[in-house]
């Protein structure tokens, strides 16, 4: 069996790499073509890299140095090579080396993108992991109770609220909770601050609690509905009847037999959600002005800063792919029948 | 052969061979590894040779997984064989393409086991039973509706059921709907996969009788797949006993039930529970141990040797051929029972 | 019910050995009704029977006749609020109907256990066979996991699983159908129950495996001396196992007697119908099967009078009685009970002249 698991992982990793390359190509293509469609030339793009008083000659030199005259595929190839081998950039002020993994330099800030991403990752990571823990606990608990007491007041209330939760935009709930809890009641931190967990765990959590809750509310609504549907189905299975026939107490029947059986589809969605969130909870981070990957991506888009956008996109795609791989492997842990295949 | 072989076939005139199967084989590949190389095969059907005469009923029996359904799907060419030949009415249909097969679909029809899942719940009875006419673009005298209503009447349903949906019917009635659908194009050969297994005894008898009546009326040829040996004895002219993709024994009904030669057949027959308490003590039982081995790695020599109570050393090494041990009675065993 | 059929039932069981005091399981005038949008489904309607320790009762009937509903009622497994249950279910003298659900739960798996039809879906796919047996044992016995595991291995060995020490860690999908049913039996027997209910335990299995499982149930019953209720639609299966047989139709008992009587001198037209419609290996092959005409009734609109009257060939024999008056379930001699208006002479004559010769 281990041999089959290993070939399985290798196959999946291979597929993941191919997928990442395709995602990066598409993103590169879009962000390469977009400015051009809007009328930008290699010179106007290069002018962002030189001082305000540059002559057309220096701009052209710059554009040539950055390879802006080269065809699309060559530029893409160079970008790809940078990731694995690093790259050298010439900004007129001399050659600068960007070590692997090199995702290029920001057009705006002249900072290499990779270290920037690594700076912001902890913020996004904290946000995603905290929120995910909350919504998993909340969503699954509410969904399970709803399913067990189907048709009760609790069930109807929970499902009504969750319907609202699924449909309300995060920007709205985010701003609403900010204005109530931070500005109004002063219970929680005002957006825009982030403290590293290593520096002060208390402060870290205090700063993040509001975005966590906001994000978790949104997701738990979806998870509650999903859990409820899954539980209603599982609780009708024959093996539940068997568990009861053994004389098992109802809470154990629900949790050990019911929930365990209903968990698989939730796992799939969870993997996807966490993967996506690690790529930057774009709206939440903006709403709470958290300096994470999402906010970084927005800066990139607003400023036509191709390397930034490429960096975040590829990192997000990477997380999604990895999360999916992990979910697939977890499947085999959760469902022994998968192992046999 | 004894004079007791008279049965339904004696009244019906049996014609020449309608279906001739020779060395029929279906291996489903198992693929593994990085490159999805084939590492083995499920030997679902592994070399079947038999023929069915016009107007005859041949039954295939055997334990779950022995390849009965796969054989049925091969005969109706729902799947393509990996070896051997199927001849229908003198024509080799083993590898006909879907389009070449289409005109022949009129001649070969299949009845499925599960009367609940084999009918589309969103279609009315009229649509379901009339589908073959539309698919084959057959002209009917008084329109499709009349033809369908005639069929419904034929199988003992009310023609007014035309616009109802399958879920409004009981299991037995659904099986009748399925039978009406197969009969639409007046097929020559009907392959029925466990047509009565899902039904209650009282309803089962109704459907069995219906199948017999239809056979007499339209001179149908049946290949019945079943696991209930009592039902099989009732409906068949000849019976083939399968084990792990092979025929162990094939004979006419009386001969097989009265003088079974293959140890596997003997064991199967002795396992059938008899509705008579006085037999409880007297019965001589042969209990097979364990389960059917995997068709991926069938046992060497005689496939039955792992469970056979008569097995000797030679059974493990040499595969016994299916040979005629009495007139019309073939068995594949080195040490047959009841052999003359 | 007029006289006291339970007494008669008890009397029927009396002369047999092993009966000590009142029967271990006694069901009296059980009614299980399900209110639905279309009307009230009367799944079980006035059913009485009893089983003693060391005895096997076979319940036979077509699908929908209320067999499973009966067994689930005994086990207290109907969902709270869906079923309206009245009557009495006495387990060793204690009435389970209306008992505190937690008290019933503590009896389940310990004093009464159940085996289900489809062993694949009846076992949790994500837990090993061993884990599931250990769980069943530890609910009622405060022992360590290690002790329970040892017990599970012993049980698997007892029900004939080869290499139980290693197979105990297999998942249900790694077992064959017959082995799964054996494992289910091991689980049901884990706490040495006094009542074992087997609801179509072999319907999903091949004949060869069915024979193995029936042998196993028979042996285990002798070993544990428990009361066994075996539910099936196959008269052959009950003939193999049962001491007494109850035939059900449309949620009611139509005939109840010792197994030998049911097969040698059945007295109810429905039982006759069942016997004539099945092809039999132990008789000359008949030219034609004799089905019961029509289909079982809807349990929402059970026919007036005798529920079997639309399908019964003798419904007109007693004037209008079969269509207007529900025949009571009564003792017609020697503990043989039937629910039919036909007189004793008519029954004997029909059985001897019309039914038996055609079987
Ligand atoms: N598409 C397939 N791919 C791989 N294996 C298959 C496939 N179809 C059938 N098999 C295998 O072939 C064998 C024979 O299957 P088949 O369905 O013909 O059995 P059967 O005799 O009809 O059994 P049953 O009585 O349970 O219906 C089984 O081991 C089955 O798992
Ligand atoms: N929860 C339920 N709600 C409504 N009807 C039910 C319910 N459970 C069973 N029934 C009905 O009760 C009747 C008897 O069912 P059952 O005991 O399962 O039959 P069987 O004899 O085949 O085991 C059937 O008509 C069935 O549809
Ligand atoms: S050949 Fe040998 S193993 Fe096979 S059936 Fe005959 S006696 Fe048994
Ligand atoms: S009471 Fe009448 S209808 Fe019912 S079984 Fe007896 S004869 Fe038939
Ligand atoms: Mg099949
Ligand atoms: Mg049932």
Coordinates of C-alpha atoms and ligand atoms in Angstrom, one line a residue, chain B residues 68-69 113 193-194 225, ligand 5:
Chain B
X68 CA -23.4 -13.8 -14.9
X69 CA -24.3 -10.1 -15.5
X113 CA -32.7 -6.9 -12.1
X193 CA -30.8 -10.5 -15.5
X194 CA -32.4 -11.7 -12.3
X225 CA -29.6 -15.0 -15.2
Ligands
LIG5 MG1 -25.3 -9.6 -11.5

